[in-house]
Short mmCIF file of C-alpha atoms in Angstrom, two decimals:
data_model
loop_
_atom_site.label_atom_id
_atom_site.label_comp_id
_atom_site.label_asym_id
_atom_site.label_seq_id
_atom_site.Cartn_x
_atom_site.Cartn_y
_atom_site.Cartn_z
CA MET O 81 86.38 134.38 79.27
CA SER O 82 84.70 135.01 82.63
CA ALA O 83 86.44 134.70 85.98
CA GLU O 84 84.41 131.53 86.59
CA ALA O 85 85.83 129.85 83.48
CA PRO O 86 89.54 130.63 83.19
CA VAL O 87 91.41 129.89 79.99
CA ILE O 88 93.07 126.46 79.99
CA ARG O 89 96.77 126.81 79.15
CA ILE O 90 97.99 123.95 76.95
CA LEU O 91 101.43 122.63 75.98
CA VAL O 92 101.46 120.47 72.84
CA VAL O 93 104.17 117.78 72.65
CA ASP O 94 104.87 115.66 69.56
CA ASP O 95 108.03 114.82 67.62
CA GLN O 96 106.30 115.45 64.27
CA PRO O 97 106.09 119.19 63.38
CA LEU O 98 102.94 118.75 61.30
CA VAL O 99 101.15 116.98 64.15
CA ARG O 100 102.18 119.67 66.63
CA ARG O 101 101.01 122.42 64.31
CA GLY O 102 97.80 120.58 63.52
CA LEU O 103 96.91 120.11 67.18
CA SER O 104 97.66 123.75 67.90
CA LEU O 105 95.50 124.89 64.98
CA ILE O 106 92.65 122.67 66.16
CA LEU O 107 92.78 123.98 69.73
CA SER O 108 93.65 127.66 69.25
CA PRO O 109 90.30 128.89 67.84
CA ASP O 110 88.51 127.81 71.04
CA PRO O 111 88.47 130.85 73.36
CA SER O 112 88.64 128.58 76.40
CA PHE O 113 92.07 127.27 75.31
CA GLU O 114 95.46 128.95 74.96
CA VAL O 115 98.31 126.97 73.40
CA VAL O 116 101.28 128.40 75.30
CA GLY O 117 104.00 126.30 73.68
CA GLU O 118 105.08 123.31 71.62
CA ALA O 119 107.79 120.72 72.33
CA GLU O 120 109.33 118.08 70.08
CA ASP O 121 110.43 115.55 72.71
CA GLY O 122 109.85 114.65 76.33
CA GLU O 123 112.95 116.38 77.63
CA GLN O 124 111.93 119.65 76.01
CA ALA O 125 108.38 119.14 77.27
CA VAL O 126 109.50 118.87 80.90
CA ALA O 127 111.69 121.98 80.59
CA LEU O 128 108.94 124.01 78.91
CA ALA O 129 106.33 122.85 81.39
CA HIS O 130 108.45 124.12 84.28
CA ARG O 131 108.93 127.45 82.53
CA LEU O 132 105.42 127.99 81.11
CA ARG O 133 103.35 126.18 83.78
CA PRO O 134 100.59 124.91 81.47
CA ASP O 135 97.39 123.48 82.94
CA VAL O 136 97.32 120.56 80.51
CA VAL O 137 100.06 118.88 78.48
CA VAL O 138 98.89 117.03 75.36
CA MET O 139 101.65 114.43 75.22
CA ASP O 140 102.69 112.08 72.45
CA ILE O 141 103.89 108.74 73.82
CA ARG O 142 106.58 107.61 71.38
CA MET O 143 109.27 110.29 70.97
CA PRO O 144 113.07 110.45 70.79
CA VAL O 145 115.39 111.72 73.54
CA LEU O 146 112.80 111.17 76.30
CA ASP O 147 109.56 109.36 75.55
CA GLY O 148 106.14 110.52 76.67
CA VAL O 149 105.80 107.97 79.47
CA ALA O 150 109.08 109.05 81.12
CA ALA O 151 108.21 112.72 80.62
CA THR O 152 104.78 112.15 82.15
CA GLU O 153 106.35 110.47 85.18
CA GLN O 154 108.66 113.45 85.69
CA LEU O 155 105.83 115.96 85.38
CA ALA O 156 103.56 114.00 87.72
CA ARG O 157 106.34 114.02 90.33
CA THR O 158 107.56 117.61 89.95
CA LEU O 159 104.48 119.49 88.68
CA PRO O 160 101.48 117.66 90.10
CA GLY O 161 99.12 120.49 89.14
CA CYS O 162 99.97 119.99 85.47
CA ARG O 163 97.65 117.36 83.96
CA VAL O 164 98.92 115.13 81.16
CA LEU O 165 96.62 113.89 78.39
CA ALA O 166 98.48 111.22 76.43
CA LEU O 167 97.93 110.73 72.69
CA SER O 168 99.28 107.95 70.51
CA THR O 169 98.76 106.23 67.18
CA PHE O 170 99.84 103.10 69.06
CA ASP O 171 96.80 102.35 71.23
CA MET O 172 98.17 99.02 72.44
CA ASP O 173 97.40 98.07 76.01
CA GLU O 174 100.95 98.38 77.29
CA TYR O 175 101.22 102.03 76.19
CA VAL O 176 97.90 102.94 77.81
CA VAL O 177 98.77 101.20 81.07
CA ALA O 178 102.29 102.67 81.14
CA ALA O 179 101.02 106.21 80.55
CA LEU O 180 98.31 105.97 83.20
CA ARG O 181 100.70 104.40 85.70
CA ALA O 182 103.18 107.20 85.03
CA GLY O 183 100.54 109.73 86.06
CA ALA O 184 98.64 110.65 82.89
CA TYR O 185 95.05 111.70 83.50
CA GLY O 186 93.88 110.38 80.15
CA PHE O 187 94.79 108.46 77.03
CA LEU O 188 93.29 108.96 73.58
CA PRO O 189 94.16 107.69 70.09
CA LYS O 190 95.37 110.33 67.67
CA ASP O 191 92.36 109.73 65.42
CA VAL O 192 90.11 111.26 68.10
CA SER O 193 87.74 113.96 66.84
CA PRO O 194 88.51 117.63 67.62
CA GLU O 195 85.33 117.75 69.72
CA ASP O 196 86.37 114.76 71.83
CA LEU O 197 89.89 116.12 72.21
CA GLY O 198 88.54 119.41 73.52
CA ALA O 199 86.18 117.62 75.89
CA ALA O 200 89.02 115.42 77.17
CA ILE O 201 91.24 118.45 77.85
CA ARG O 202 88.46 120.06 79.88
CA THR O 203 87.93 116.81 81.77
CA VAL O 204 91.56 116.23 82.76
CA HIS O 205 91.87 119.91 83.68
CA THR O 206 89.29 119.29 86.42
CA GLY O 207 91.38 116.41 87.76
CA GLU O 208 89.20 113.61 86.39
CA ALA O 209 90.42 110.74 84.23
CA VAL O 210 89.36 110.09 80.65
CA VAL O 211 90.16 107.14 78.42
CA ALA O 212 88.61 106.48 75.00
CA PRO O 213 85.85 103.87 75.40
CA ARG O 214 87.43 101.43 72.93
CA LEU O 215 90.68 101.48 74.95
CA LEU O 216 89.01 101.43 78.34
CA THR O 217 86.84 98.45 77.45
CA ARG O 218 89.74 96.48 75.99
CA LEU O 219 91.90 97.16 79.05
CA ILE O 220 89.21 96.13 81.47
CA SER O 221 88.39 93.00 79.48
CA ALA O 222 92.08 92.07 79.64
CA TYR O 223 92.64 92.80 83.32
CA VAL O 224 89.26 92.19 84.98
CA ARG O 225 87.76 88.73 85.22
CA ALA O 226 84.45 87.55 86.64
CA PRO O 227 84.70 84.99 89.45
CA LEU O 228 84.55 81.37 88.35
CA GLY O 229 80.98 80.32 87.64
CA ALA O 230 79.72 83.90 87.42
CA ALA O 231 77.70 83.32 84.28
CA GLN O 232 74.44 84.17 86.04
CA PRO O 233 72.91 87.66 85.77
CA PRO O 234 74.29 90.37 88.06
CA PRO O 235 72.67 90.49 91.54
CA ALA O 236 71.26 93.97 90.85
CA VAL O 237 69.43 92.63 87.81
CA THR O 238 67.92 89.61 89.57
CA ALA O 239 66.86 91.82 92.45
CA GLY O 240 64.93 93.98 90.02
CA ASP O 241 66.89 97.12 90.85
CA LEU O 242 67.64 97.87 87.20
CA THR O 243 65.10 98.33 84.47
CA PRO O 244 65.54 96.33 81.24
CA ARG O 245 66.56 99.55 79.48
CA GLU O 246 69.21 100.28 82.12
CA VAL O 247 70.58 96.74 81.76
CA GLU O 248 70.83 97.19 77.99
CA VAL O 249 72.54 100.60 78.34
CA TRP O 250 74.97 99.02 80.81
CA ARG O 251 75.71 96.12 78.48
CA LEU O 252 76.29 98.38 75.45
CA MET O 253 78.47 100.73 77.50
CA ALA O 254 80.59 97.75 78.56
CA THR O 255 81.11 96.69 74.93
CA GLY O 256 82.76 100.05 74.19
CA LEU O 257 79.94 102.19 72.78
CA ASP O 258 79.83 105.88 73.61
CA ASN O 259 76.53 107.67 74.29
CA ALA O 260 75.89 108.35 70.60
CA GLY O 261 76.50 104.70 69.75
CA ILE O 262 74.19 103.52 72.52
CA ALA O 263 71.49 105.92 71.30
CA ARG O 264 71.76 104.55 67.76
CA ALA O 265 71.74 100.92 68.92
CA MET O 266 68.65 101.42 71.07
CA ASP O 267 66.94 103.95 68.80
CA ILE O 268 66.62 106.51 71.57
CA SER O 269 67.95 110.06 72.08
CA GLN O 270 71.34 110.81 73.61
CA SER O 271 69.60 112.74 76.41
CA THR O 272 67.62 109.59 77.25
CA VAL O 273 70.85 107.60 77.28
CA LYS O 274 72.36 110.10 79.71
CA ASN O 275 69.32 109.81 81.97
CA HIS O 276 69.61 106.01 81.96
CA ILE O 277 73.34 106.26 82.75
CA THR O 278 72.70 108.61 85.66
CA GLY O 279 70.17 106.18 87.12
CA LEU O 280 72.48 103.26 86.43
CA PHE O 281 75.42 104.87 88.25
CA GLY O 282 73.23 105.52 91.29
CA LYS O 283 71.83 101.99 91.45
CA LEU O 284 75.23 100.36 90.91
CA ASP O 285 76.85 102.79 93.38
CA VAL O 286 79.64 103.62 90.92
CA ARG O 287 81.30 106.97 90.32
CA ASP O 288 81.94 106.92 86.59
CA ARG O 289 81.91 104.99 83.33
CA ALA O 290 85.11 103.08 84.12
CA GLN O 291 83.68 101.72 87.37
CA ALA O 292 80.44 100.76 85.61
CA VAL O 293 82.35 98.84 82.93
CA ILE O 294 84.47 97.09 85.56
CA ALA O 295 81.28 96.08 87.38
CA ALA O 296 79.85 94.66 84.15
CA TYR O 297 82.88 92.38 83.77
CA GLU O 298 83.04 91.46 87.44
CA THR O 299 79.39 90.41 87.52
CA GLY O 300 79.58 88.49 84.26
CA LEU O 301 77.12 90.75 82.41
CA VAL O 302 79.75 90.85 79.65
CA THR O 303 82.90 88.79 79.16
CA ALA O 304 86.17 89.22 77.30
CA ARG O 305 84.51 87.46 74.35
CA THR O 306 81.43 89.68 74.20
CA GLY O 307 83.09 92.96 75.24
CA GLY O 308 85.97 94.93 73.76
CA GLY O 309 84.25 96.88 71.00
CA ASP O 310 86.29 99.10 68.72
CA GLN O 311 84.11 102.17 68.74
CA ALA O 312 85.68 105.49 69.64
CA GLY O 313 83.91 108.13 71.60
CA GLY O 314 83.78 110.47 74.56
CA ARG O 315 82.79 110.37 78.18
CA GLY O 316 79.43 109.40 79.55
#
């Protein structure tokens, strides 16, 4: 690897040996990753992280001795430069919220694709947050509500700031579709979707996908009934 792209050192934490080994085997062939250790519970994870100083910890949430949420909280407090990416087969809202509140930079279901896992590790390594679209959308639909009577179109739409295509991309994004899903739904290329999203972010004055989805719920473009899709996927 070049000096401009240092290897990302990873600690894999899961109480199931086969899962730990599987994650390590998935990540190890990528020359931009180095799996520096494996831990079977949160207590061991904290100790190893202090000794090995990984860049990213791929952390299971439900484990014996010390669970992933408590381990994440300890790492966020004592090793702030170590980013935690939480994984769980239990993608219920309370686990996602608890992990993110504890200091995790991301949360993905364990059925995530190897490609999306690698992309998420790179994302959290830069200090940005990443949450699977299906989890992000469900969380926002549960915790964000449009003001009473906000059934009218968003102000940006009525003002003509957004094109019809941008409105449709925004709506599909807010229902939980990733870029590939939006491209299929609209019968356009993924590069065109990305261009629409870039324009959309600028016009809405939002930083990322999460803020765009929040804005969709706050303006009433989508509601808890129409949002909350179950599609998995990566970042925008």
